[in-house]
Coordinates of C-alpha atoms in Angstrom, one line a residue:
M1152 CA -8.1 -36.5 -1.0
L1153 CA -11.4 -35.2 -2.4
K1154 CA -14.3 -37.4 -0.6
E1155 CA -17.5 -36.9 -2.7
L1156 CA -18.4 -34.5 -6.0
Y1157 CA -22.0 -33.5 -5.9
V1158 CA -23.3 -32.1 -8.6
E1159 CA -26.6 -30.8 -9.9
N1160 CA -28.3 -29.3 -12.7
F1161 CA -24.4 -29.6 -14.9
A1162 CA -25.5 -30.1 -18.8
L1163 CA -27.0 -33.3 -18.7
I1164 CA -26.7 -34.0 -15.2
E1165 CA -29.6 -33.1 -13.0
K1166 CA -28.9 -35.0 -9.5
L1167 CA -25.3 -36.5 -9.5
Q1168 CA -23.8 -37.9 -6.2
L1169 CA -20.3 -39.4 -6.7
P1170 CA -17.7 -41.3 -3.6
F1171 CA -14.3 -41.7 -4.2
S1172 CA -11.7 -43.5 -1.4
E1173 CA -7.8 -43.8 -1.9
G1174 CA -5.6 -44.3 -4.6
L1175 CA -6.5 -44.9 -7.8
N1176 CA -10.1 -43.7 -9.2
V1177 CA -11.4 -45.3 -12.8
L1178 CA -14.5 -43.7 -14.4
S1179 CA -15.6 -45.9 -16.9
G1180 CA -18.2 -45.7 -19.5
E1181 CA -19.4 -45.8 -23.2
T1182 CA -18.3 -42.7 -25.9
G1183 CA -20.5 -39.2 -24.9
A1184 CA -22.6 -41.1 -21.5
G1185 CA -21.1 -38.0 -19.8
K1186 CA -17.1 -38.5 -18.5
S1187 CA -16.0 -35.3 -19.5
L1188 CA -18.9 -33.6 -17.8
I1189 CA -16.8 -34.8 -14.7
I1190 CA -13.8 -33.6 -15.4
D1191 CA -15.6 -30.5 -16.8
A1192 CA -17.2 -29.8 -13.2
M1193 CA -13.4 -30.2 -11.4
S1194 CA -12.4 -27.4 -13.6
L1195 CA -14.8 -25.0 -11.8
I1196 CA -13.4 -26.2 -8.6
M1197 CA -10.6 -25.5 -9.1
G1198 CA -12.5 -21.8 -11.0
A1199 CA -12.1 -22.4 -14.7
R1200 CA -14.2 -19.9 -16.8
S1201 CA -18.1 -20.6 -16.2
Q1202 CA -19.9 -21.2 -19.0
Q1203 CA -23.6 -20.7 -19.5
E1204 CA -24.0 -24.5 -21.4
F1205 CA -22.8 -26.4 -18.1
I1206 CA -26.7 -25.5 -17.1
R1207 CA -29.2 -27.6 -17.8
T1208 CA -31.3 -26.5 -20.0
G1209 CA -35.0 -25.2 -18.3
V1210 CA -34.1 -24.5 -15.0
D1211 CA -31.5 -21.1 -13.8
K1212 CA -28.7 -22.4 -11.9
C1213 CA -26.4 -24.8 -11.7
L1214 CA -24.0 -26.1 -8.3
V1215 CA -20.8 -28.1 -7.8
Q1216 CA -19.6 -29.5 -4.7
A1217 CA -17.1 -31.0 -4.0
V1218 CA -15.9 -32.6 -0.2
F1219 CA -11.9 -33.2 0.7
D1220 CA -11.4 -34.3 3.8
G1221 CA -7.6 -34.1 5.5
P1222 CA -5.2 -33.7 6.7
F1223 CA -4.3 -30.7 4.3
S1224 CA -1.2 -29.5 3.3
A1225 CA 0.7 -26.1 4.1
E1226 CA -0.2 -24.9 1.2
V1227 CA -3.2 -25.8 1.5
I1228 CA -3.2 -24.3 4.9
A1229 CA -2.1 -20.6 3.7
V1230 CA -4.4 -20.3 1.2
L1231 CA -7.0 -20.6 3.1
N1232 CA -5.3 -18.3 6.0
D1233 CA -4.0 -15.9 4.1
V1234 CA -5.4 -15.9 0.5
C1235 CA -9.2 -16.9 2.3
H1236 CA -8.8 -15.0 4.7
I1237 CA -10.3 -18.9 6.8
S1238 CA -9.3 -19.5 9.7
C1239 CA -8.9 -24.0 9.6
D1240 CA -10.3 -24.2 13.3
F1241 CA -12.9 -23.1 11.1
L1242 CA -13.2 -26.6 9.1
E1243 CA -15.1 -29.1 10.8
D1244 CA -14.5 -32.7 11.5
D1245 CA -11.0 -32.0 9.3
Y1246 CA -13.7 -31.3 6.2
L1247 CA -13.5 -28.5 3.7
I1248 CA -16.8 -27.9 1.2
L1249 CA -16.0 -25.8 -1.8
A1250 CA -19.2 -25.2 -4.0
R1251 CA -19.1 -22.8 -7.1
E1252 CA -22.8 -22.1 -8.2
L1253 CA -23.6 -21.6 -12.3
Q1254 CA -26.9 -19.3 -13.2
Q1255 CA -28.2 -18.4 -16.0
N1256 CA -28.4 -14.4 -15.3
G1257 CA -24.3 -14.8 -15.9
K1258 CA -24.0 -14.6 -11.9
G1259 CA -21.7 -17.0 -9.8
I1260 CA -20.9 -17.9 -6.5
C1261 CA -18.8 -20.0 -4.6
R1262 CA -18.4 -21.1 -1.4
I1263 CA -15.7 -22.3 0.9
N1264 CA -17.2 -23.9 3.8
N1265 CA -20.1 -21.9 3.3
V1266 CA -18.6 -18.8 3.5
T1267 CA -18.4 -16.8 -0.2
V1268 CA -15.3 -15.8 -1.0
P1269 CA -14.0 -14.5 -4.2
L1270 CA -13.2 -16.6 -7.5
S1271 CA -9.6 -15.3 -8.0
S1272 CA -9.2 -16.7 -3.8
F1273 CA -11.9 -20.0 -4.7
R1274 CA -9.8 -20.8 -7.6
I1275 CA -6.0 -20.8 -5.4
L1276 CA -7.1 -23.2 -2.6
G1277 CA -8.8 -25.7 -5.5
R1278 CA -5.8 -25.9 -7.7
A1279 CA -3.8 -26.4 -4.3
L1280 CA -5.9 -29.8 -3.7
V1281 CA -6.6 -30.6 -7.5
N1282 CA -4.4 -31.2 -10.2
I1283 CA -5.8 -31.8 -13.6
H1284 CA -4.0 -34.0 -15.9
G1285 CA -5.4 -34.0 -19.8
Q1286 CA -4.8 -33.0 -23.2
M1287 CA -4.4 -29.4 -21.5
E1288 CA -2.4 -30.0 -18.6
H1289 CA 0.3 -30.8 -21.5
I1290 CA -0.3 -28.0 -23.2
S1291 CA 0.9 -25.8 -20.3
L1292 CA 3.3 -28.8 -19.7
L1293 CA 5.1 -27.3 -22.4
D1294 CA 4.9 -24.1 -21.1
G1295 CA 8.5 -22.7 -21.1
D1296 CA 7.2 -20.9 -17.3
K1297 CA 5.9 -23.8 -15.9
Q1298 CA 8.8 -26.6 -17.6
I1299 CA 10.9 -23.8 -14.9
E1300 CA 8.1 -24.4 -13.1
I1301 CA 9.1 -28.4 -12.5
L1302 CA 13.0 -27.7 -12.5
D1303 CA 13.0 -25.7 -9.9
S1304 CA 10.5 -27.9 -7.8
F1305 CA 12.8 -30.7 -8.7
A1306 CA 16.1 -28.5 -8.0
G1307 CA 14.6 -28.8 -4.2
E1308 CA 14.0 -26.0 -1.5
K1309 CA 17.6 -24.2 -2.0
A1310 CA 16.6 -23.4 -5.7
I1311 CA 13.2 -22.5 -4.8
A1312 CA 15.0 -20.8 -1.8
Q1313 CA 17.9 -18.8 -4.5
K1314 CA 14.3 -18.6 -6.8
V1315 CA 13.3 -15.9 -4.6
L1316 CA 16.7 -14.4 -3.5
V1317 CA 17.2 -13.7 -7.6
Q1318 CA 13.0 -12.1 -7.7
E1319 CA 13.8 -9.5 -5.5
A1320 CA 17.9 -8.9 -6.6
F1321 CA 15.6 -8.3 -10.0
A1322 CA 12.9 -6.8 -8.7
V1323 CA 15.2 -3.8 -6.2
W1324 CA 17.7 -3.2 -10.0
Q1325 CA 15.0 -3.1 -12.5
Q1326 CA 12.8 -0.1 -9.4
L1327 CA 16.6 1.6 -9.9
E1328 CA 16.9 1.2 -13.8
K1329 CA 12.8 3.2 -13.6
E1330 CA 13.7 5.6 -11.7
K1331 CA 16.5 6.6 -14.4
R1332 CA 14.1 6.5 -17.3
E1333 CA 12.3 8.4 -15.4
Y1334 CA 15.5 10.8 -14.4
E1335 CA 16.0 10.9 -18.4
A1336 CA 12.8 11.9 -19.1
A1337 CA 11.9 14.8 -15.8
Q1338 CA 16.0 15.4 -16.6
Q1339 CA 14.3 18.8 -18.9
D1340 CA 12.3 20.1 -16.5
W1341 CA 14.0 19.9 -13.7
A1342 CA 16.1 22.1 -14.8
R1343 CA 14.0 24.6 -16.7
N1344 CA 12.7 24.5 -13.3
I1345 CA 15.9 24.7 -11.2
D1346 CA 17.2 27.8 -13.2
F1347 CA 13.4 29.2 -12.7
L1348 CA 13.7 29.0 -9.1
S1349 CA 16.3 29.8 -8.4
F1350 CA 16.0 33.1 -10.3
Q1351 CA 12.8 33.8 -8.3
L1352 CA 14.8 32.6 -4.8
D1353 CA 17.3 35.6 -5.7
E1354 CA 15.4 38.4 -6.2
I1355 CA 13.2 37.4 -3.2
A1356 CA 17.2 37.2 -1.6
Q1357 CA 18.0 40.4 -3.0
A1358 CA 15.3 42.6 -2.2
G1359 CA 16.7 41.7 1.8
L1360 CA 13.0 42.0 3.4
V1361 CA 12.1 42.8 6.2
P1362 CA 9.1 42.1 8.7
G1363 CA 7.7 45.5 9.8
E1364 CA 9.7 47.3 7.6
Q1365 CA 7.1 48.7 5.0
A1366 CA 5.2 49.7 7.6
E1367 CA 8.3 51.8 9.5
L1368 CA 8.6 53.2 5.6
E1369 CA 5.6 54.8 4.8
Q1370 CA 5.2 56.5 8.3
E1371 CA 9.0 57.6 7.0
K1372 CA 7.7 58.5 4.7
T1373 CA 5.0 60.1 6.1
L1374 CA 6.9 62.7 8.2
L1375 CA 9.1 63.9 5.0
E1376 CA 6.0 64.4 3.0
N1377 CA 4.8 66.4 5.4
S1378 CA 8.1 67.9 7.7
V1379 CA 7.0 71.8 6.8
K1380 CA 3.2 71.4 7.6
I1381 CA 4.2 69.5 10.7
S1382 CA 6.8 72.1 11.6
Q1383 CA 3.9 75.1 11.3
G1384 CA 1.6 73.6 13.4
M1385 CA 4.7 73.3 16.6
E1386 CA 5.3 76.4 16.4
E1387 CA 1.8 77.9 16.5
A1388 CA 0.5 75.4 19.4
I1389 CA 4.4 76.8 21.1
G1390 CA 3.1 80.7 20.8
F1391 CA -0.2 79.4 22.0
L1392 CA 1.7 77.5 25.1
R1393 CA 4.2 79.4 25.3
G1394 CA 3.2 83.5 24.7
G1395 CA 5.1 86.3 23.1
E1396 CA 8.6 87.7 23.5
Y1397 CA 6.7 89.9 27.3
G1398 CA 4.7 86.7 28.3
G1399 CA 0.9 86.1 27.4
G1400 CA 0.9 82.3 27.1
A1401 CA -1.6 80.4 27.9
L1402 CA 1.0 78.7 30.8
D1403 CA 1.7 82.8 32.5
G1404 CA -2.2 82.7 31.9
L1405 CA -2.7 79.1 34.5
L1406 CA 0.9 80.2 36.1
S1407 CA -1.4 83.9 37.4
A1408 CA -4.2 81.6 38.0
K1409 CA -3.1 79.6 40.1
Q1410 CA -1.3 82.0 41.8
A1411 CA -3.9 84.2 42.8
L1412 CA -5.7 81.0 44.5
S1413 CA -2.9 80.2 46.6
G1414 CA -2.9 83.5 48.3
L1415 CA -6.9 82.5 49.0
A1416 CA -7.5 78.6 49.9
H1417 CA -6.5 78.8 53.5
L1418 CA -9.9 80.3 53.6
D1419 CA -12.3 77.4 51.8
D1420 CA -11.5 74.0 51.4
R1421 CA -13.2 74.4 47.9
L1422 CA -10.3 77.0 46.3
Q1423 CA -7.2 75.0 47.7
D1424 CA -8.8 72.1 45.2
L1425 CA -9.8 74.5 42.7
E1426 CA -5.0 76.2 43.4
E1427 CA -4.6 72.3 42.8
R1428 CA -6.1 71.2 40.1
L1429 CA -5.3 74.5 38.0
G1430 CA -1.5 73.8 39.0
D1431 CA -1.8 69.7 37.7
I1432 CA -3.7 71.6 34.8
Y1433 CA -0.1 74.6 34.7
Y1434 CA 2.9 71.6 34.6
N1435 CA 1.2 69.2 32.1
A1436 CA 0.6 72.0 29.3
E1437 CA 4.4 72.4 30.4
D1438 CA 5.2 68.9 29.6
C1439 CA 3.5 68.9 26.6
M1440 CA 5.1 72.4 25.5
Q1441 CA 8.7 70.3 26.2
E1442 CA 7.8 67.2 24.3
I1443 CA 6.7 69.1 20.9
S1444 CA 9.5 71.7 21.3
H1445 CA 11.5 68.4 21.3
Y1446 CA 9.0 67.0 18.1
Q1447 CA 9.7 70.3 16.5
Q1448 CA 13.8 69.9 16.3
E1449 CA 13.6 65.8 15.3
I1450 CA 11.7 66.4 12.2
P1451 CA 13.2 65.6 9.2
E1452 CA 13.3 67.8 6.7
D1453 CA 15.7 65.9 3.7
M1454 CA 14.5 65.6 0.9
G1455 CA 16.9 62.3 -0.2
R1456 CA 15.7 60.5 2.0
L1457 CA 12.7 60.6 0.4
D1458 CA 14.0 59.8 -2.7
E1459 CA 15.5 56.9 -1.0
I1460 CA 12.6 55.4 1.3
N1461 CA 9.9 55.9 -1.8
E1462 CA 12.6 54.0 -4.5
R1463 CA 12.6 50.9 -1.6
L1464 CA 9.3 51.2 -1.5
D1465 CA 8.9 50.4 -5.0
Q1466 CA 11.4 47.7 -5.4
I1467 CA 9.4 45.7 -2.0
K1468 CA 5.6 46.9 -4.0
K1469 CA 7.6 45.1 -7.0
I1470 CA 8.4 41.7 -5.0
L1471 CA 4.9 41.6 -3.4
R1472 CA 2.9 41.6 -7.1
K1473 CA 5.2 38.9 -8.0
Y1474 CA 5.2 36.7 -4.5
G1475 CA 2.9 36.9 -2.1
N1476 CA 0.5 40.6 -0.4
T1477 CA 2.5 40.6 2.8
V1478 CA 6.0 41.0 2.9
E1479 CA 5.1 37.8 5.6
E1480 CA 4.3 35.7 2.9
V1481 CA 7.1 36.6 0.7
L1482 CA 8.8 35.4 2.8
C1483 CA 6.5 31.5 3.6
W1484 CA 7.5 31.7 0.3
Q1485 CA 10.9 31.6 -0.4
E1486 CA 11.3 29.2 2.7
E1487 CA 9.1 26.9 1.0
H1488 CA 10.5 27.3 -3.0
S1489 CA 13.9 27.3 -0.6
A1490 CA 13.2 23.7 -0.2
E1491 CA 11.5 22.8 -3.3
L1492 CA 14.9 23.6 -5.0
E1493 CA 16.9 21.6 -2.3
G1494 CA 15.0 19.0 -3.7
L1495 CA 15.8 19.6 -7.0
L1496 CA 19.2 20.2 -6.8
N1497 CA 19.1 17.2 -4.7
K1498 CA 18.4 14.8 -7.8
Q1499 CA 20.6 16.1 -10.4
E1500 CA 23.3 15.2 -7.1
N1501 CA 21.8 12.3 -6.9
S1502 CA 21.4 10.6 -10.1
A1503 CA 24.9 11.2 -10.8
H1504 CA 25.1 8.3 -8.0
L1505 CA 22.5 6.3 -10.4
D1506 CA 24.8 4.4 -12.5
D1507 CA 26.8 3.4 -10.1
L1508 CA 24.1 1.8 -8.2
I1509 CA 22.0 0.5 -11.6
A1510 CA 26.2 -1.8 -11.6
E1511 CA 25.7 -3.1 -8.0
K1512 CA 22.8 -4.2 -8.2
Q1513 CA 22.9 -6.1 -11.3
A1514 CA 25.8 -7.1 -10.0
D1515 CA 24.7 -8.4 -6.8
Y1516 CA 21.7 -9.6 -9.3
Q1517 CA 23.5 -10.9 -12.6
K1518 CA 25.8 -13.5 -8.8
K1519 CA 22.6 -14.8 -7.5
A1520 CA 21.0 -15.5 -10.8
A1521 CA 25.0 -17.7 -11.6
V1522 CA 23.8 -19.6 -8.4
L1523 CA 20.3 -20.3 -9.6
T1524 CA 21.5 -21.1 -13.1
Q1525 CA 23.7 -24.0 -11.4
L1526 CA 21.6 -25.5 -9.1
R1527 CA 19.0 -25.9 -12.2
E1528 CA 22.0 -27.2 -14.4
A1529 CA 22.7 -30.2 -11.4
A1530 CA 18.3 -30.2 -11.3
G1531 CA 18.9 -30.5 -14.8
E1532 CA 20.6 -33.6 -14.8
A1533 CA 19.0 -35.3 -11.9
L1534 CA 15.4 -35.1 -13.9
R1535 CA 16.4 -36.1 -17.3
G1536 CA 17.6 -39.3 -15.2
A1537 CA 14.6 -39.4 -13.7
I1538 CA 12.1 -39.0 -16.4
N1539 CA 14.5 -40.3 -18.7
G1540 CA 14.1 -43.6 -16.0
Q1541 CA 10.1 -43.6 -16.1
L1542 CA 9.6 -43.5 -19.7
Q1543 CA 13.0 -47.3 -20.6
D1544 CA 9.1 -48.6 -17.6
L1545 CA 6.9 -46.8 -20.3
Q1546 CA 7.6 -48.6 -22.8
M1547 CA 9.8 -45.8 -24.7
K1548 CA 13.7 -47.0 -24.5
Q1549 CA 15.5 -45.8 -26.8
A1550 CA 14.2 -42.2 -26.0
D1551 CA 16.2 -39.7 -23.9
I1552 CA 14.9 -36.4 -22.7
L1553 CA 17.4 -33.8 -22.5
V1554 CA 16.2 -29.9 -19.8
Q1555 CA 17.9 -27.5 -21.1
L1556 CA 18.2 -24.9 -20.7
I1557 CA 18.4 -22.2 -22.7
P1558 CA 20.4 -18.3 -21.8
G1559 CA 18.2 -16.0 -22.4
K1560 CA 17.8 -11.3 -20.5
P1561 CA 17.7 -11.2 -17.2
S1562 CA 14.6 -11.9 -15.4
S1563 CA 12.1 -12.3 -13.2
H1564 CA 12.9 -15.9 -12.9
G1565 CA 16.4 -15.5 -13.6
N1566 CA 19.0 -16.3 -16.5
E1567 CA 17.6 -18.5 -18.2
S1568 CA 14.5 -20.3 -19.7
V1569 CA 13.9 -24.0 -19.5
E1570 CA 12.7 -26.2 -22.3
L1571 CA 12.6 -30.5 -22.6
M1572 CA 13.7 -31.9 -26.0
I1573 CA 13.3 -35.4 -26.7
R1574 CA 15.5 -37.9 -29.2
S1575 CA 12.5 -40.8 -29.8
N1576 CA 15.3 -42.7 -31.1
V1577 CA 19.2 -43.5 -31.5
G1578 CA 20.3 -41.8 -33.9
E1579 CA 18.1 -39.2 -33.8
D1580 CA 18.2 -35.2 -32.8
Y1581 CA 16.7 -33.8 -30.2
H1582 CA 13.5 -31.8 -30.9
P1583 CA 11.2 -29.3 -28.4
V1584 CA 8.0 -32.4 -26.5
A1585 CA 6.2 -29.8 -27.9
K1586 CA 6.6 -31.4 -31.4
I1587 CA 6.7 -35.8 -30.6
A1588 CA 4.0 -35.8 -33.1
S1589 CA 2.6 -39.1 -31.6
G1590 CA -0.4 -38.7 -29.2
G1591 CA 0.8 -41.6 -28.1
E1592 CA 4.3 -41.2 -26.9
M1593 CA 3.3 -37.5 -25.8
S1594 CA 1.1 -38.9 -23.6
R1595 CA 3.5 -41.5 -21.9
V1596 CA 5.6 -38.5 -21.9
M1597 CA 3.4 -36.4 -20.0
L1598 CA 3.0 -38.4 -17.6
A1599 CA 6.4 -40.4 -17.2
V1600 CA 6.9 -36.0 -15.9
K1601 CA 3.5 -36.2 -13.7
V1602 CA 4.5 -38.9 -12.2
V1603 CA 8.9 -37.9 -11.0
I1604 CA 7.0 -34.0 -9.9
A1605 CA 4.8 -36.4 -8.5
Q1606 CA 6.6 -37.2 -5.7
L1607 CA 6.9 -33.0 -5.2
D1608 CA 3.6 -31.9 -5.9
H1609 CA 1.4 -31.0 -2.7
V1610 CA -2.2 -31.5 -4.7
G1611 CA -3.6 -34.1 -2.1
T1612 CA -5.5 -35.7 -5.7
I1613 CA -4.3 -35.8 -9.2
I1614 CA -6.6 -36.1 -12.4
F1615 CA -6.1 -37.7 -15.4
D1616 CA -7.9 -37.3 -18.4
E1617 CA -7.9 -39.9 -20.7
V1618 CA -4.2 -40.0 -20.9
D1619 CA -3.8 -43.2 -22.5
T1620 CA -5.5 -42.7 -26.3
G1621 CA -3.0 -44.0 -29.1
M1622 CA -1.4 -47.1 -26.9
G1623 CA -1.4 -50.4 -27.0
G1624 CA 0.7 -53.6 -25.9
E1625 CA 2.8 -53.2 -23.5
A1626 CA 3.4 -49.3 -23.1
L1627 CA -1.1 -49.4 -21.7
N1628 CA 0.1 -51.9 -19.3
A1629 CA 2.7 -49.8 -18.3
V1630 CA 0.9 -46.0 -18.9
A1631 CA -1.4 -48.3 -15.8
V1632 CA 1.4 -48.8 -13.6
K1633 CA 2.8 -46.0 -14.0
L1634 CA -0.5 -44.3 -13.2
K1635 CA -1.1 -46.4 -9.9
A1636 CA 2.1 -45.7 -8.8
V1637 CA 1.2 -42.1 -9.0
A1638 CA -2.1 -43.1 -7.1
R1639 CA 0.6 -43.9 -3.8
Y1640 CA 1.4 -40.7 -3.4
G1641 CA -1.8 -38.9 -2.8
Q1642 CA -5.2 -40.3 -4.4
A1643 CA -6.0 -39.6 -8.1
L1644 CA -9.2 -39.5 -10.9
C1645 CA -8.4 -41.5 -13.9
V1646 CA -11.0 -40.9 -17.2
T1647 CA -10.3 -44.6 -20.3
H1648 CA -11.7 -46.5 -21.9
N1649 CA -8.9 -49.0 -21.0
P1650 CA -9.8 -52.4 -19.7
V1651 CA -6.2 -52.2 -19.1
V1652 CA -6.1 -48.7 -17.1
A1653 CA -9.6 -49.9 -15.7
G1654 CA -8.2 -53.0 -13.8
F1655 CA -5.4 -51.3 -12.6
G1656 CA -8.1 -49.4 -10.2
D1657 CA -9.1 -49.1 -7.0
S1658 CA -12.6 -48.3 -7.1
Q1659 CA -14.2 -48.1 -10.3
I1660 CA -17.6 -45.6 -10.7
Y1661 CA -19.4 -46.4 -14.1
I1662 CA -21.1 -42.8 -15.8
Y1663 CA -23.7 -44.2 -18.3
K1664 CA -27.6 -42.4 -19.7
E1665 CA -30.5 -43.1 -19.4
T1666 CA -33.7 -40.9 -20.4
N1667 CA -36.7 -40.9 -18.6
E1668 CA -39.8 -38.7 -19.4
G1669 CA -38.4 -37.9 -22.7
R1670 CA -34.8 -36.7 -20.9
T1671 CA -31.5 -38.0 -21.2
A1672 CA -29.1 -37.7 -18.4
T1673 CA -26.3 -38.6 -16.7
Q1674 CA -25.7 -41.3 -14.5
A1675 CA -23.0 -43.0 -12.1
V1676 CA -22.4 -45.5 -9.9
V1677 CA -20.2 -47.5 -8.1
L1678 CA -19.1 -50.8 -9.5
D1679 CA -18.5 -53.9 -6.9
E1680 CA -16.0 -57.3 -8.2
E1681 CA -19.0 -58.6 -10.1
G1682 CA -20.1 -54.7 -11.5
R1683 CA -16.0 -54.0 -12.3
L1684 CA -16.0 -57.0 -14.6
Q1685 CA -18.5 -57.1 -16.0
E1686 CA -17.7 -53.1 -17.0
I1687 CA -14.1 -54.4 -18.1
C1688 CA -15.0 -57.2 -20.3
R1689 CA -17.6 -54.9 -22.3
M1690 CA -15.0 -52.8 -22.3
L1691 CA -12.8 -55.5 -24.2
A1692 CA -15.4 -57.4 -26.5
G1693 CA -18.9 -54.7 -26.1
E1694 CA -21.8 -55.9 -26.0
N1695 CA -21.4 -59.3 -26.5
I1696 CA -19.0 -60.5 -24.1
T1697 CA -18.0 -64.7 -24.5
E1698 CA -16.5 -66.5 -22.3
A1699 CA -13.1 -65.2 -23.4
A1700 CA -13.6 -61.8 -22.9
I1701 CA -14.9 -63.1 -18.9
A1702 CA -12.0 -64.9 -18.6
R1703 CA -9.2 -61.8 -20.2
G1704 CA -11.5 -59.6 -17.5
K1705 CA -10.9 -61.6 -14.7
E1706 CA -7.5 -61.9 -15.3
I1707 CA -7.2 -57.7 -15.9
L1708 CA -8.9 -57.8 -12.6
A1709 CA -6.4 -60.1 -11.2
Q1710 CA -3.1 -58.2 -12.8
G1711 CA -4.7 -55.1 -11.5
R1712 CA -4.2 -56.7 -8.1
S1713 CA -0.8 -57.9 -8.2

């Protein structure tokens, strides 16, 4: 419930502090006194777009602050926690303070219990706390999305839960449709990529690369190309070690030297050491000669093999020029792009099942949407009866409302839109409520809808901005009764120029202007009983209040209390 509104430097308002009570709070005053400014100020609390004209001339900024007291609805608590990220433990004495500051430089600050929040979060919380019902809301209530929201709210939790299922099913279906469109757009690219990657990977596979093979082939090639030179070197080495037919090689010399010392070794230990060392040299030289001999026998001489090696090395180098600097890099490239090719092939394979999956999810959506349609049809009849009942009380006894479901394209809201239709008089055709010509009829229809949905709303404060415009007689009295009824479901504020409506208020605030030191400012005062009588008499007769006006004023106040 709105406990207090404080406004500072807002248009004609210099400083204004308005207290509000439970029930129906009436705001009255002469035309131009500034009643609409109170509505504008509350609109800012609801996150409306700021205007530089709101800032009072000669100052840098303005402030609007609203104090609400609890208990607060589950929706408000959820917004505080999930949207504003403010713990409800932060609430002091169950008070919630929303403040909005506008500055001449175009900047603004939004605060909730002195915590700065984004305007978007501030707006969501403000609209969970306050609902303004006026000419602009007439327009919003005539919007198809708003009407379907009203119907679903009236249908209750089952319909709202079913609507969530429909939204989820629609999202899944549309995601698959998006994937299909993306597939169709990318299909040609995929085909080109698959062909190119397949060619590249086949080329690498056919090469049959083996790590280390290139180095081995290069070594073998070197041996083949130098086999004659190596063979000659081996022959010379053997000749030097073994000598000719009658000896004379290095081995024979080493052996003779060893034998020459062996007869003297017993005479001197040093000679024995030299003999042993010559022996080691002789045996090592003999081993080297045997290995040279074996190596000589293994020297390749097949020049056909050299051609094979050169051909194979050319094949390997060709692959390396395309795919990597080494065989290992090429094999790594092959592994990575094999996975890429597999992914593309899987996409093609998956796309073959996409149409079946889309059909399955579309059928799931249609099944859930059909259930929602049935719930709406049943709720539409009930809502029609409820609104028609209110219209009867509002002196539109021949009026008949239809809640028409209009089949349309599938959407996250279901398979239909909703339009309120009205027949103002028996025998006439039904027309959209939006085409009602009479402002008085429009106000009563919108008020009837508001009375019905007020019981469903979790909003604690509802503001009615001159909803009695264009009415008179019994209809006006009926509107006053309805406003009083709405206030029973939650606090209501009503801006009015009509004394009958004012008389039904539980509290009345008089808005007026006064000029001081050359500046005009809007002021307000909460009226006591005598003040209310005087104001209602003014609303009845103007400045020349007669005894008859006083008597009528007392009658209106008594009627409002009954």
